[in-house]
Every structure is written in structure tokens, then in C-alpha cells.
PDB file of C-alpha atoms in Angstrom:
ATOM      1  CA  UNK F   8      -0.523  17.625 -14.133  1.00 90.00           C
ATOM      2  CA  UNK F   9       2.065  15.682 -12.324  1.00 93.00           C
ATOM      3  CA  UNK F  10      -0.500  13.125 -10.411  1.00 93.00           C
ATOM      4  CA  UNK F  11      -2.161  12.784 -13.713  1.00 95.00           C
ATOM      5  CA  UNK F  12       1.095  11.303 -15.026  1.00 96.00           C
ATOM      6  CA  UNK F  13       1.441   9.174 -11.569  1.00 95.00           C
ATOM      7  CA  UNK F  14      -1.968   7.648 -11.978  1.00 96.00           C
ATOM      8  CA  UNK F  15      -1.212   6.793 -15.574  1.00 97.00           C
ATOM      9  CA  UNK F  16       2.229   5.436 -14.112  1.00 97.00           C
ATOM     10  CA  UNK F  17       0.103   3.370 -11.810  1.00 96.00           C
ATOM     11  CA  UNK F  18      -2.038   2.217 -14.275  1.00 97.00           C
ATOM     12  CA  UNK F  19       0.510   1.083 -17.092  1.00 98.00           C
ATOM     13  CA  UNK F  20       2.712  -0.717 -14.439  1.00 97.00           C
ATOM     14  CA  UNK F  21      -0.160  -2.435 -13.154  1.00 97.00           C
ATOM     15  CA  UNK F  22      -1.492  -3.630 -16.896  1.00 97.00           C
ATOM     16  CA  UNK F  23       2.552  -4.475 -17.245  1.00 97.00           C
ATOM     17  CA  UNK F  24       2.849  -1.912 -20.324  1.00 98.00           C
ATOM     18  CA  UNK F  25       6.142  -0.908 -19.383  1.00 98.00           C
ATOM     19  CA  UNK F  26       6.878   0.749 -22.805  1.00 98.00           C
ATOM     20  CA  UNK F  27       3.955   3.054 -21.913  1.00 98.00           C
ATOM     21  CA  UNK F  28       5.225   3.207 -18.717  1.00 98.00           C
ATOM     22  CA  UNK F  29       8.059   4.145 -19.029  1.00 98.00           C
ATOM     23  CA  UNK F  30       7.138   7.072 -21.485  1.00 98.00           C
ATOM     24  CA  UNK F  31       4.576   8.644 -18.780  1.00 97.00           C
ATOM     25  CA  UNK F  32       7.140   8.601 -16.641  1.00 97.00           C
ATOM     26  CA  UNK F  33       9.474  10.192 -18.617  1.00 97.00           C
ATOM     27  CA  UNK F  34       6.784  12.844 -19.183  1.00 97.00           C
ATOM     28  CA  UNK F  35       6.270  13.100 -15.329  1.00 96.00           C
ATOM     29  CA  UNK F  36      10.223  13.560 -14.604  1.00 97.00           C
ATOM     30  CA  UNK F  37      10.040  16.548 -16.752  1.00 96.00           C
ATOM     31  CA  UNK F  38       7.219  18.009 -15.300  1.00 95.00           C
ATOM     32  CA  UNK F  39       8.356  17.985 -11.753  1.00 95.00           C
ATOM     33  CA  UNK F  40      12.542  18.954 -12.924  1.00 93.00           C
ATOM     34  CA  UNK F  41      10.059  22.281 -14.797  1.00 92.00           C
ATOM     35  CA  UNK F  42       8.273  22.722 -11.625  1.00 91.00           C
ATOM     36  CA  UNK F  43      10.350  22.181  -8.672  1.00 85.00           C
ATOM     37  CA  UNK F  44      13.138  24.193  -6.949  1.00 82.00           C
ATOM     38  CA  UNK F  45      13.621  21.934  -3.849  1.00 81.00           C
ATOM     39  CA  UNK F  46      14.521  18.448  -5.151  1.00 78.00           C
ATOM     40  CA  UNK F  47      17.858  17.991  -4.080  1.00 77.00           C
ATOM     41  CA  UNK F  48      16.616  19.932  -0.180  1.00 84.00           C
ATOM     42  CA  UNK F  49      13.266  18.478   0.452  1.00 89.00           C
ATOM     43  CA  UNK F  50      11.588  14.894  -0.328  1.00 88.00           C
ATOM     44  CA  UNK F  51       9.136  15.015  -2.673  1.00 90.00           C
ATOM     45  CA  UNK F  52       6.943  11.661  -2.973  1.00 90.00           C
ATOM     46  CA  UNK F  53       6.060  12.278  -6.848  1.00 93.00           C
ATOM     47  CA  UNK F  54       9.892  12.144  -7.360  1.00 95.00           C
ATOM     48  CA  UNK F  55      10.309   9.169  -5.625  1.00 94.00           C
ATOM     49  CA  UNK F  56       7.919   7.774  -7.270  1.00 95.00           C
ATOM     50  CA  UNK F  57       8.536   8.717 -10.740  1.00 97.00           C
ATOM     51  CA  UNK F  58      12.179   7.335 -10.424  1.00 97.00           C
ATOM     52  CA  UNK F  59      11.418   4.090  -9.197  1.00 97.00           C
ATOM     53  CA  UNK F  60       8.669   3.831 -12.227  1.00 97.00           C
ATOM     54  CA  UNK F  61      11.463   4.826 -14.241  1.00 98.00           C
ATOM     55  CA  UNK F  62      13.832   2.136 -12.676  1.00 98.00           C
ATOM     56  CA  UNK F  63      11.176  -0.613 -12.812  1.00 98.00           C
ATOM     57  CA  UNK F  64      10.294  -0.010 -16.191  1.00 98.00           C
ATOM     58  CA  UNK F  65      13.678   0.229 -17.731  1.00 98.00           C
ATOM     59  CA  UNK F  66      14.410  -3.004 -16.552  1.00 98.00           C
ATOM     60  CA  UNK F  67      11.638  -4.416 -18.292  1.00 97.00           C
ATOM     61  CA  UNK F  68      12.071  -2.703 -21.903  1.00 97.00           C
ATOM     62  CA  UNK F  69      15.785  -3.600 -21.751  1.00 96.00           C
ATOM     63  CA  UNK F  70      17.530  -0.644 -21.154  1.00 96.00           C
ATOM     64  CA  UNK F  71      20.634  -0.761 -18.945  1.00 93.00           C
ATOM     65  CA  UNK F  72      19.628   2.580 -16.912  1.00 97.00           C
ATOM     66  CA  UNK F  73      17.879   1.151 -14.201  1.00 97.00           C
ATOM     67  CA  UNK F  74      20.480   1.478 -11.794  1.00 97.00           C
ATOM     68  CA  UNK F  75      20.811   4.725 -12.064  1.00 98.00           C
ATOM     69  CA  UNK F  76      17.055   5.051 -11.379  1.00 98.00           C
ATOM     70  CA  UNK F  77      17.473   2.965  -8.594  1.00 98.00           C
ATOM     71  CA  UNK F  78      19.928   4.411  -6.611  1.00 98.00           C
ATOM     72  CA  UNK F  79      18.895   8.336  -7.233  1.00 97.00           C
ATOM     73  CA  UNK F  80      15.958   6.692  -5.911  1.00 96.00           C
ATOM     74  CA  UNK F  81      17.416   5.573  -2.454  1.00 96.00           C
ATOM     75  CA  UNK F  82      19.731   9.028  -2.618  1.00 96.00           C
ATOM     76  CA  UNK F  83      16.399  10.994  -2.571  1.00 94.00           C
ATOM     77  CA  UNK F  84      14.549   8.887   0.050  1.00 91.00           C
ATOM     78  CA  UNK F  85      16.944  10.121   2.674  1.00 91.00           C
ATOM     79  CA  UNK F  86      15.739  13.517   2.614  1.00 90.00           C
ATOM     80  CA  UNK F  87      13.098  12.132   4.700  1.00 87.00           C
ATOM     81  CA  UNK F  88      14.467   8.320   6.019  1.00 88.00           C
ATOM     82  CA  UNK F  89      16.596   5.555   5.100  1.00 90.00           C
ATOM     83  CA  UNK F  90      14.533   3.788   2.354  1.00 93.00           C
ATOM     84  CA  UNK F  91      15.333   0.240   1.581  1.00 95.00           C
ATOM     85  CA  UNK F  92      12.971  -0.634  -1.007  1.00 96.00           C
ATOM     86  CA  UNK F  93      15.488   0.655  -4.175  1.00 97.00           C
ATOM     87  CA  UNK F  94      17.910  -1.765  -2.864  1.00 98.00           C
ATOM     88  CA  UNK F  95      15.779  -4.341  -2.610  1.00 98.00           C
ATOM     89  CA  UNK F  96      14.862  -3.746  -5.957  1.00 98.00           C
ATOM     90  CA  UNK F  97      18.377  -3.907  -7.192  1.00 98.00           C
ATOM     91  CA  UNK F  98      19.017  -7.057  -4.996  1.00 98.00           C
ATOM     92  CA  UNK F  99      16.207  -8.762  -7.023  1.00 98.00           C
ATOM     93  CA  UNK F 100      17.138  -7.547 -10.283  1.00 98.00           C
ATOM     94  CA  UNK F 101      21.151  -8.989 -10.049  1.00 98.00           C
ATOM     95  CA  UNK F 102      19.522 -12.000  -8.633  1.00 98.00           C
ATOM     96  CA  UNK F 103      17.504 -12.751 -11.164  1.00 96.00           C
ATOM     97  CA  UNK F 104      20.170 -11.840 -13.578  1.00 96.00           C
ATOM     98  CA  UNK F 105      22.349 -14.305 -11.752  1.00 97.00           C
ATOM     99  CA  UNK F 106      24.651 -11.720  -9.943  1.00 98.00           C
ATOM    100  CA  UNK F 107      24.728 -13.274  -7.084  1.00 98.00           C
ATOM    101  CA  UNK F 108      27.570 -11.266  -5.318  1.00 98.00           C
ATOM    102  CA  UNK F 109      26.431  -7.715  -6.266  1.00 98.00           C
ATOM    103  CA  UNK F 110      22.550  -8.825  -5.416  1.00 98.00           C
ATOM    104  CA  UNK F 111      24.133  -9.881  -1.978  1.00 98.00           C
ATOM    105  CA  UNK F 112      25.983  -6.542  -1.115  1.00 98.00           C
ATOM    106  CA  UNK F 113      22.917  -4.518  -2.119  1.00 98.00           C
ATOM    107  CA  UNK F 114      20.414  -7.289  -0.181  1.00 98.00           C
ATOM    108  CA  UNK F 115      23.030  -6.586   3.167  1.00 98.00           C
ATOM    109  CA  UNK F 116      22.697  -2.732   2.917  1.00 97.00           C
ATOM    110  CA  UNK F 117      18.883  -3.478   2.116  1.00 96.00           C
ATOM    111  CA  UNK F 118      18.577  -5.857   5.871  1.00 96.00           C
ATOM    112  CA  UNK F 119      20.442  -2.843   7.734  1.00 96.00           C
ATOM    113  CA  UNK F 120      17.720  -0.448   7.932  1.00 94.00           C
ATOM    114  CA  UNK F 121      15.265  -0.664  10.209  1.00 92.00           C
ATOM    115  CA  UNK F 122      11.617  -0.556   9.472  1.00 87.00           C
ATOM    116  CA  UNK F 123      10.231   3.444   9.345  1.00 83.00           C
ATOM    117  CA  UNK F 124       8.603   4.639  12.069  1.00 78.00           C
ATOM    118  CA  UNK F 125       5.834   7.170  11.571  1.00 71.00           C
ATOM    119  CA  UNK F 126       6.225   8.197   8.609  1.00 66.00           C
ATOM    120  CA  UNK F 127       3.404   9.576   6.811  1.00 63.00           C
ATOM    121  CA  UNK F 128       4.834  11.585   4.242  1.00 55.00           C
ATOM    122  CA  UNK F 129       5.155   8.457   1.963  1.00 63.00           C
ATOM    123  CA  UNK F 130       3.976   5.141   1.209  1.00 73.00           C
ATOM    124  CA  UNK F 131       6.445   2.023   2.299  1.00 81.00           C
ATOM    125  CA  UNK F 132       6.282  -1.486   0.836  1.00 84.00           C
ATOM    126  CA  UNK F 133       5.787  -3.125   4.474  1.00 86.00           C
ATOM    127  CA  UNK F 134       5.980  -6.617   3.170  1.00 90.00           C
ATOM    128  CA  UNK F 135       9.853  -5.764   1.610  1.00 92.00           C
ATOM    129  CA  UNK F 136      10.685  -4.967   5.372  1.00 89.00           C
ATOM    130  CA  UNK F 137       8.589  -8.059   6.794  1.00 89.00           C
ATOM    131  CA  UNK F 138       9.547 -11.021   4.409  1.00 93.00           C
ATOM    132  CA  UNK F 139      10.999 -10.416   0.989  1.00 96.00           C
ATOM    133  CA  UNK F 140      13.939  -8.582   1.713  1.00 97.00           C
ATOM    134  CA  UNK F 141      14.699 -11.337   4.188  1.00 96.00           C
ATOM    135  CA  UNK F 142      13.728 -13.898   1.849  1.00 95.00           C
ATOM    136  CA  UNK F 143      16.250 -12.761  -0.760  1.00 97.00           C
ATOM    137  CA  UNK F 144      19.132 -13.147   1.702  1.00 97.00           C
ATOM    138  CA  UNK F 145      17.910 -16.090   2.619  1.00 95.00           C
ATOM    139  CA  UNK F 146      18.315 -17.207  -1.275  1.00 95.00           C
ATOM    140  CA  UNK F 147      21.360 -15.375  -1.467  1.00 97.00           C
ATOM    141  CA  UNK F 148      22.881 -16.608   1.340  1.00 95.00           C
ATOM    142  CA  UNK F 149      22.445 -20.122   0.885  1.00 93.00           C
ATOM    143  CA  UNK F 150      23.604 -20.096  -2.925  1.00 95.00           C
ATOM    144  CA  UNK F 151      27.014 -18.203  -1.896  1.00 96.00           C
ATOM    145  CA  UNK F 152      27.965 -20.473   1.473  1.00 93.00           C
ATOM    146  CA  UNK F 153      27.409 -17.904   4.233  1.00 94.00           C
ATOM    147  CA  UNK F 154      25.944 -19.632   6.894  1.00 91.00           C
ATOM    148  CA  UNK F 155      25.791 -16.672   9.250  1.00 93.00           C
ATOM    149  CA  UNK F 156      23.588 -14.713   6.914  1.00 95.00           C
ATOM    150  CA  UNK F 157      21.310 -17.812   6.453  1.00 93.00           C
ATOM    151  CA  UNK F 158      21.099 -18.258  10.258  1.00 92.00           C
ATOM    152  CA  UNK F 159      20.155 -14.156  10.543  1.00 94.00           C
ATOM    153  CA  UNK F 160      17.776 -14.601   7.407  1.00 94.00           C
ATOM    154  CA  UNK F 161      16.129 -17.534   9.229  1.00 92.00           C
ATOM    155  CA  UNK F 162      15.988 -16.197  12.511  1.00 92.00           C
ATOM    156  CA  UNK F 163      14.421 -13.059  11.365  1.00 91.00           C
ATOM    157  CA  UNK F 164      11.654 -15.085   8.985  1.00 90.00           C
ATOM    158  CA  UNK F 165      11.109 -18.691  11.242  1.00 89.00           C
ATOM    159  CA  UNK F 166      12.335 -17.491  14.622  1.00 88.00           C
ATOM    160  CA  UNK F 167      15.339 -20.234  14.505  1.00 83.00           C
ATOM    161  CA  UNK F 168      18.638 -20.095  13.369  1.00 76.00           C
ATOM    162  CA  UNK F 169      19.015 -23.940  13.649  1.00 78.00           C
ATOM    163  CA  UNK F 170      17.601 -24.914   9.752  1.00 74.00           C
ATOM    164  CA  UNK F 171      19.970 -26.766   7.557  1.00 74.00           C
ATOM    165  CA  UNK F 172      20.486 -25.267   4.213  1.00 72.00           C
ATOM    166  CA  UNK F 173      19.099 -27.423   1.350  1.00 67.00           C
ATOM    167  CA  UNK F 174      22.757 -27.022  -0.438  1.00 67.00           C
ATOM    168  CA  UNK F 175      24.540 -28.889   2.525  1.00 64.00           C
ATOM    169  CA  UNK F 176      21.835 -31.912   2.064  1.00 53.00           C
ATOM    170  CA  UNK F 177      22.595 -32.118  -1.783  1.00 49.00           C
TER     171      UNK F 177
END
């Protein structure tokens, strides 16, 4: 039963077992790729789903896949809309990883799509459209020198453009 698998998904990323995690979803990818004849035609949530478990949870074992995940992810999502959240996702990973430039161009793609509008076919991370995605170029921005972005990332998270960066006090 695929949402069977998706609630154990749920459950394993939540108690952070991503070994376990990433086996259910494993499971869950073969079940729907058995099942359905419409994935590259028609969104399908459980999809969506299973490949961002899939990209979140190869991250965390260590497995250099999790791009791939990522972006089939995003390639998927516009079947229905223009998803940011994989991008956000890789944003934060190369950040964290201390790729600053790469987390920057995915973080820029992430900020140019709009917030959904009516969509009820799938769930949306609203705070990655409210704050984080504009927190991250905030971060990003500052680190790499490009004031413009900082002004846009502070504009769209203080309502001013007019903050000083803490690198040009230091």
C-alpha cells in the first residue's frame, strides 16, 4: 500500500531514522513505478513525496544521490505548478556544505517563483515561501558581496532595503 509506505516515510523522517527512511522509501518508489502509467503526464503527490523523502534522506546517510532526487523532484512538480521547495532544499544543502555559489544560483531560481495560488492538489511548505527561502539569500547574499540581493532579501523579510550588512561593519 503506497500511503502505508508514506506514513512510515513520515514517521521515520520525523524520529530522524533516515536509514529506515530511506529504505521505505525506496520500497514506496517501487510501488508507485509498478503501479502507475501517468508519471511523466500527470502529478501525482505520493511521487512527489516519495522523491523528496528520498532526497532528504540520502543526504543524511551520505550518499551523493540527493540531487538527483531533488531536482526529479522540482521536474515533477510542474505537472501541476512551479514548486520551489526542491530548490530550496538544494540551496540549504550546498550551503551548509559551504557551496556558496551553487547554493546561490539554486536560492535565485528558488526566490523567482511566486507563492501557489489555489492549489489543493498538494501540500506546500508556506513558511519556505514566507521566510526561509528569503532568509537563505539573505545569508547567501551577504557572504558573496551582492548587495542588491541583500537589499531584495531584506526588503522582502523587514520591509527595508536600507540595513547594512554585518560583513561591511567587520
Amino acid at each position: 500500500n503506497i500511503r502505508a509506505y508514506r506514513f512510515l516515510c513520515q514517521s521515520y523522517n520525523i524520529l530522524m531514522d533516515y536509514d529506515n527512511l530511506y529504505k521505505s522509501a525506496n520500497k514506496m518508489m517501487e510501488l508507485i513505478v509498478n503501479t502507475s502509467s501517468t508519471l511523466n503526464s500527470k502529478y501525482d503527490d505520493n511521487y512527489y513525496y516519495c522523491l523528496m523523502s528520498l532526497g532528504n534522506a540520502s543526504y543524511k546517510v551520505g550518499l551523493n544521490v540527493h540531487t538527483k532526487y531533488y531536482l526529479t523532484a522540482y521536474q515533477h512538480s510542474k505537472l501541476l505548478f512551479d514548486n520551489c521547495e526542491p530548490l530550496y532544499e538544494l540551496a540549504s544543502i550546498n550551503h551548509q556544505q559551504g557551496n556558496l555559489e551553487m547554493a546561490y544560483r539554486y536560492i535565485k531560481r528558488c526566490i523567482e517563483i511566486p507563492m501557489p495560488e489555489n492549489i489543493f492538489a498538494t501540500q506546500i511548505n508556506n513558511k519556505i515561501y514566507e521566510t526561509y527561502r528569503w532568509s537563505l539569500l539573505l545569508s547567501l547574499s551577504e557572504k558573496l558581496g551582492y548587495n542588491d540581493d541583500y537589499k531584495l532579501a531584506c526588503k522582502n523579510m523587514y520591509g527595508r532595503d536600507d540595513l547594512i550588512p554585518l560583513n561591511s561593519l567587520m
